[in-house]
Amino acid sequence: MNRKHDYIAVFDSGVGGISVLRHLLRYLPGERYLYFGDSVNAPYGSRTTEEVRQLTLAAAEKLTTEYDIKALVIACNTATAAAVNEIRETYPDLIVIGIEPALKVGADRFPGGCIGVMATEVTLRENKFDTLLHRFEDDCTIAKIPAPGLVQRIEAGDTDGPETENLLRTILADHVGKLDALVLGCTHYPFAAKAISRILGDNVRLLDGGDGTARETKRRLEEACLLEAGDGEVTIINSAGNPEMLRISRELLYQER
Ligand code: DGL
């Protein structure tokens, strides 16, 4: 039976989901959060869908058996695309929230505009994304932008250094001057927002699904009468098991934007 003071578990392939946790803390500051980053297996985005499915199910199993949790936020677009339906079926009594690229927000704000969606290979090739694309392709021009190597830079804690900026210049080279908005369809990418804006220009809006995911989490907990108004608490665990990953996670959680 779920109780108010049980954890909200937040899961990602690594440190990326911390960008979602930041939104959660704004909307729900009194909750107890358990953040689990699976950095030892990151990046998920270049794996097979079956591998991502198995890793995501294993993470859900760990979080539900080792901790008392009242909700699971899959703060990873890649894991959501590969496994959210199965997780919902496996844990029918658990509140499960996934994340998807914020294309709807882009299409609503820029009708007739040109919107880039930067995401992992898995996210861009899954059926879930095709369905999303078909919903909005008549309203705007959509460019799919894979970003190989970017997750590794963020996992190393390099969100704004020269190596990350050079990589982004290559990834975005064909899109400079062409976009109205860029959807950051991987939860790692918002941490590189400064470098992205330097390349695309401040007039290109950067959109991510973190805000919507946090609002949906609040709505679902409210509906289930499971909102907690405590002191707020964040526990971070990481499969890599080294202090460096925990240091990077905390730095990303509390850094100024
Ligand atoms: N942060 C994950 C996402 O939102 C993916 C990162 C990875 O490739 O592991 O898609």
Coordinates of C-alpha atoms and ligand atoms in Angstrom, one line a residue:
M1 CA 0.0 0.0 0.0
N2 CA 1.4 3.4 -1.0
R3 CA 2.0 6.0 1.7
K4 CA 2.5 9.7 1.5
H5 CA 6.0 9.6 2.8
D6 CA 7.2 6.9 0.5
Y7 CA 9.8 7.9 -2.1
I8 CA 9.2 9.3 -5.5
A9 CA 11.7 7.3 -7.5
V10 CA 13.3 9.1 -10.4
F11 CA 15.2 6.9 -12.9
D12 CA 17.5 7.6 -15.8
S13 CA 20.3 5.9 -17.7
G14 CA 22.7 8.2 -15.9
V15 CA 22.8 11.8 -14.6
G16 CA 20.3 13.2 -17.3
G17 CA 17.2 12.7 -15.2
I18 CA 18.6 15.2 -12.7
S19 CA 17.2 17.8 -15.2
V20 CA 13.7 16.4 -14.5
L21 CA 14.4 16.2 -10.8
R22 CA 15.1 19.9 -10.8
H23 CA 11.6 20.6 -12.1
L24 CA 10.1 18.1 -9.7
L25 CA 11.7 19.9 -6.8
R26 CA 10.1 23.2 -8.0
Y27 CA 6.6 21.7 -8.1
L28 CA 6.8 19.3 -5.3
P29 CA 9.4 20.6 -2.8
G30 CA 8.1 18.6 0.2
E31 CA 8.6 15.1 -1.2
R32 CA 11.2 12.5 -0.5
Y33 CA 13.1 11.7 -3.8
L34 CA 15.2 8.6 -4.6
Y35 CA 17.2 9.3 -7.7
F36 CA 18.7 6.3 -9.5
G37 CA 21.2 6.8 -12.4
D38 CA 22.3 3.7 -14.2
S39 CA 25.6 5.3 -15.4
V40 CA 27.4 2.0 -15.5
N41 CA 25.2 1.0 -18.5
A42 CA 25.0 4.5 -20.1
P43 CA 24.5 5.5 -22.8
Y44 CA 21.2 3.6 -23.4
G45 CA 20.6 5.6 -26.6
S46 CA 22.9 3.6 -28.8
R47 CA 21.9 0.2 -27.5
T48 CA 19.3 -2.2 -29.0
T49 CA 15.7 -1.6 -27.9
E50 CA 15.7 -5.0 -26.2
E51 CA 18.8 -4.1 -24.1
V52 CA 17.1 -0.8 -23.1
R53 CA 13.9 -2.7 -22.2
Q54 CA 15.8 -5.2 -20.0
L55 CA 17.9 -2.5 -18.3
T56 CA 14.7 -0.4 -17.6
L57 CA 12.8 -3.4 -16.2
A58 CA 15.8 -4.4 -14.0
A59 CA 15.9 -0.8 -12.6
A60 CA 12.2 -0.8 -11.9
E61 CA 12.6 -4.2 -10.2
K62 CA 15.4 -2.9 -8.0
L63 CA 13.6 0.3 -7.0
T64 CA 10.3 -1.5 -6.2
T65 CA 11.9 -4.3 -4.2
E66 CA 14.6 -2.5 -2.3
Y67 CA 12.7 0.7 -1.4
D68 CA 9.2 1.9 -0.5
I69 CA 8.1 4.0 -3.5
K70 CA 4.8 5.6 -4.3
A71 CA 5.7 6.7 -7.9
L72 CA 8.2 6.0 -10.5
V73 CA 9.3 8.8 -12.8
I74 CA 11.1 7.4 -15.9
A75 CA 13.1 10.5 -16.5
C76 CA 14.6 9.1 -19.6
N77 CA 13.1 9.5 -23.1
T78 CA 15.0 6.4 -24.3
A79 CA 13.8 4.1 -21.5
T80 CA 10.3 5.5 -21.8
A81 CA 10.2 4.7 -25.5
A82 CA 11.4 1.2 -25.0
A83 CA 9.6 0.1 -21.8
V84 CA 7.0 2.3 -20.2
N85 CA 4.0 0.2 -21.4
E86 CA 5.6 -3.0 -20.0
I87 CA 6.4 -1.3 -16.7
R88 CA 2.8 0.0 -16.3
E89 CA 1.6 -3.6 -17.0
T90 CA 4.1 -5.1 -14.5
Y91 CA 3.3 -2.6 -11.7
P92 CA -0.4 -1.8 -12.1
D93 CA -0.7 -0.3 -8.5
L94 CA 2.3 2.0 -9.0
I95 CA 2.0 5.6 -10.4
V96 CA 4.3 5.4 -13.4
I97 CA 5.2 8.6 -15.3
G98 CA 7.2 8.6 -18.5
I99 CA 8.8 11.4 -20.6
E100 CA 8.6 12.1 -24.3
P101 CA 10.1 14.8 -26.5
A102 CA 8.2 18.1 -26.1
L103 CA 7.1 18.2 -29.7
K104 CA 3.6 19.2 -28.9
V105 CA 4.8 22.3 -27.0
G106 CA 6.9 23.2 -30.1
A107 CA 4.1 22.7 -32.6
D108 CA 1.6 24.7 -30.4
R109 CA 4.0 27.6 -30.0
F110 CA 5.4 27.7 -33.6
P111 CA 2.6 26.7 -36.0
G112 CA 4.1 26.5 -39.5
G113 CA 7.6 26.8 -38.1
C114 CA 10.7 24.6 -38.3
I115 CA 11.3 22.5 -35.2
G116 CA 14.4 20.3 -34.6
V117 CA 14.1 17.3 -32.3
M118 CA 17.5 16.3 -30.8
A119 CA 17.3 12.8 -29.2
T120 CA 19.0 9.5 -28.9
E121 CA 19.0 6.9 -31.8
V122 CA 16.6 4.6 -29.8
T123 CA 14.1 7.4 -29.2
L124 CA 14.2 8.6 -32.8
R125 CA 13.7 5.1 -34.3
E126 CA 11.0 3.8 -31.9
N127 CA 7.3 3.6 -32.8
K128 CA 6.3 5.9 -30.0
F129 CA 8.3 8.8 -31.7
D130 CA 6.8 8.0 -35.1
T131 CA 3.3 8.3 -33.7
L132 CA 4.3 11.7 -32.2
L133 CA 5.8 12.8 -35.5
H134 CA 2.7 11.9 -37.5
R135 CA 0.5 13.9 -35.0
F136 CA 2.4 17.1 -35.7
E137 CA 4.0 16.8 -39.1
D138 CA 1.2 18.7 -40.8
D139 CA 1.5 21.6 -38.4
C140 CA 5.2 22.3 -38.7
T141 CA 8.4 21.1 -40.4
I142 CA 10.2 18.6 -38.1
A143 CA 14.0 17.8 -38.4
K144 CA 15.2 14.7 -36.5
I145 CA 18.7 15.3 -35.0
P146 CA 20.6 12.4 -33.5
A147 CA 23.4 13.5 -31.2
P148 CA 25.9 10.6 -30.8
G149 CA 28.5 11.2 -28.1
L150 CA 26.7 14.0 -26.3
V151 CA 25.4 11.9 -23.4
Q152 CA 29.0 10.8 -22.7
R153 CA 30.2 14.4 -22.4
I154 CA 27.4 15.2 -19.9
E155 CA 28.1 12.0 -18.0
A156 CA 31.7 13.2 -17.6
G157 CA 30.4 16.4 -16.1
D158 CA 31.4 18.5 -19.2
T159 CA 28.3 20.5 -20.0
D160 CA 29.9 23.6 -21.4
G161 CA 33.6 23.0 -22.2
P162 CA 35.3 23.3 -25.6
E163 CA 35.0 19.5 -26.4
T164 CA 31.2 19.6 -25.8
E165 CA 30.8 22.8 -27.8
N166 CA 32.8 21.3 -30.7
L167 CA 30.7 18.2 -30.7
L168 CA 27.5 20.3 -30.7
R169 CA 28.8 22.4 -33.6
T170 CA 29.2 19.2 -35.7
I171 CA 25.8 17.8 -34.6
L172 CA 23.9 21.1 -35.3
A173 CA 25.9 22.2 -38.4
D174 CA 23.1 21.6 -40.9
H175 CA 20.5 23.4 -38.7
V176 CA 22.0 26.7 -37.9
G177 CA 19.8 29.6 -39.0
K178 CA 16.9 27.2 -39.9
L179 CA 15.1 26.4 -36.7
D180 CA 12.5 28.3 -34.7
A181 CA 12.8 25.8 -31.8
L182 CA 14.9 22.8 -30.7
V183 CA 13.3 20.1 -28.6
L184 CA 15.8 18.6 -26.3
G185 CA 14.4 15.0 -26.5
C186 CA 16.9 13.5 -24.1
T187 CA 17.1 14.5 -20.4
H188 CA 20.9 14.9 -20.5
Y189 CA 20.7 17.7 -23.1
P190 CA 19.2 20.5 -21.0
F191 CA 22.5 20.6 -19.2
A192 CA 24.2 21.7 -22.4
A193 CA 21.7 24.4 -23.1
K194 CA 24.2 27.3 -22.8
A195 CA 26.5 25.8 -25.5
I196 CA 23.5 25.0 -27.7
S197 CA 22.2 28.5 -27.5
R198 CA 25.7 29.9 -28.3
I199 CA 25.6 27.9 -31.6
L200 CA 22.0 28.3 -32.6
G201 CA 21.5 31.8 -31.2
D202 CA 19.3 33.0 -28.4
N203 CA 16.3 33.5 -30.7
V204 CA 15.9 29.7 -31.1
R205 CA 13.7 28.4 -28.3
L206 CA 14.9 25.3 -26.4
L207 CA 12.1 23.1 -25.2
D208 CA 12.3 20.0 -23.0
G209 CA 9.8 17.7 -21.4
G210 CA 10.9 18.1 -17.8
D211 CA 8.4 20.8 -16.8
G212 CA 5.4 18.8 -18.3
T213 CA 6.6 15.6 -16.6
A214 CA 6.8 17.3 -13.2
R215 CA 3.4 18.8 -13.6
E216 CA 2.0 15.4 -14.6
T217 CA 3.6 13.8 -11.5
K218 CA 2.0 16.4 -9.3
R219 CA -1.4 15.9 -10.9
R220 CA -1.2 12.1 -10.5
L221 CA -0.1 12.2 -6.8
E222 CA -2.8 14.8 -6.0
E223 CA -5.4 12.6 -7.6
A224 CA -4.3 9.7 -5.5
C225 CA -4.1 11.8 -2.3
L226 CA -0.4 11.0 -2.0
L227 CA 1.1 14.4 -1.9
E228 CA 3.6 14.9 1.0
A229 CA 4.3 18.3 2.6
G230 CA 7.5 17.3 4.4
D231 CA 10.9 18.9 4.5
G232 CA 11.9 17.6 1.1
E233 CA 14.9 15.2 0.8
V234 CA 16.9 13.9 -2.1
T235 CA 18.8 10.6 -2.0
I236 CA 21.0 9.8 -5.0
I237 CA 22.2 6.4 -5.9
N238 CA 24.2 5.3 -9.0
S239 CA 25.0 1.9 -10.4
A240 CA 28.6 3.1 -11.1
G241 CA 29.0 3.1 -7.4
N242 CA 31.9 5.6 -7.4
P243 CA 31.9 8.9 -5.5
E244 CA 32.7 10.9 -8.7
M245 CA 29.3 10.0 -10.3
L246 CA 27.6 11.2 -7.1
R247 CA 29.6 14.4 -7.1
I248 CA 28.7 15.1 -10.7
S249 CA 25.0 14.3 -9.9
R250 CA 24.9 16.7 -7.0
E251 CA 26.7 19.4 -9.0
L252 CA 24.1 19.2 -11.8
L253 CA 21.3 19.2 -9.3
Y254 CA 22.3 22.4 -7.6
Q255 CA 24.1 24.3 -10.4
E256 CA 22.8 27.7 -11.5
R257 CA 21.4 27.7 -15.0
Ligands
DGL1 N1 18.8 10.6 -20.7 C1 18.3 9.6 -21.7 C2 17.1 10.2 -22.5 O1 16.4 11.0 -22.0 C3 19.2 8.9 -22.6 C4 20.7 8.9 -22.4 C5 21.4 7.7 -22.9 O2 21.6 7.5 -24.1 O3 21.7 6.9 -22.0 O4 16.9 9.7 -23.6

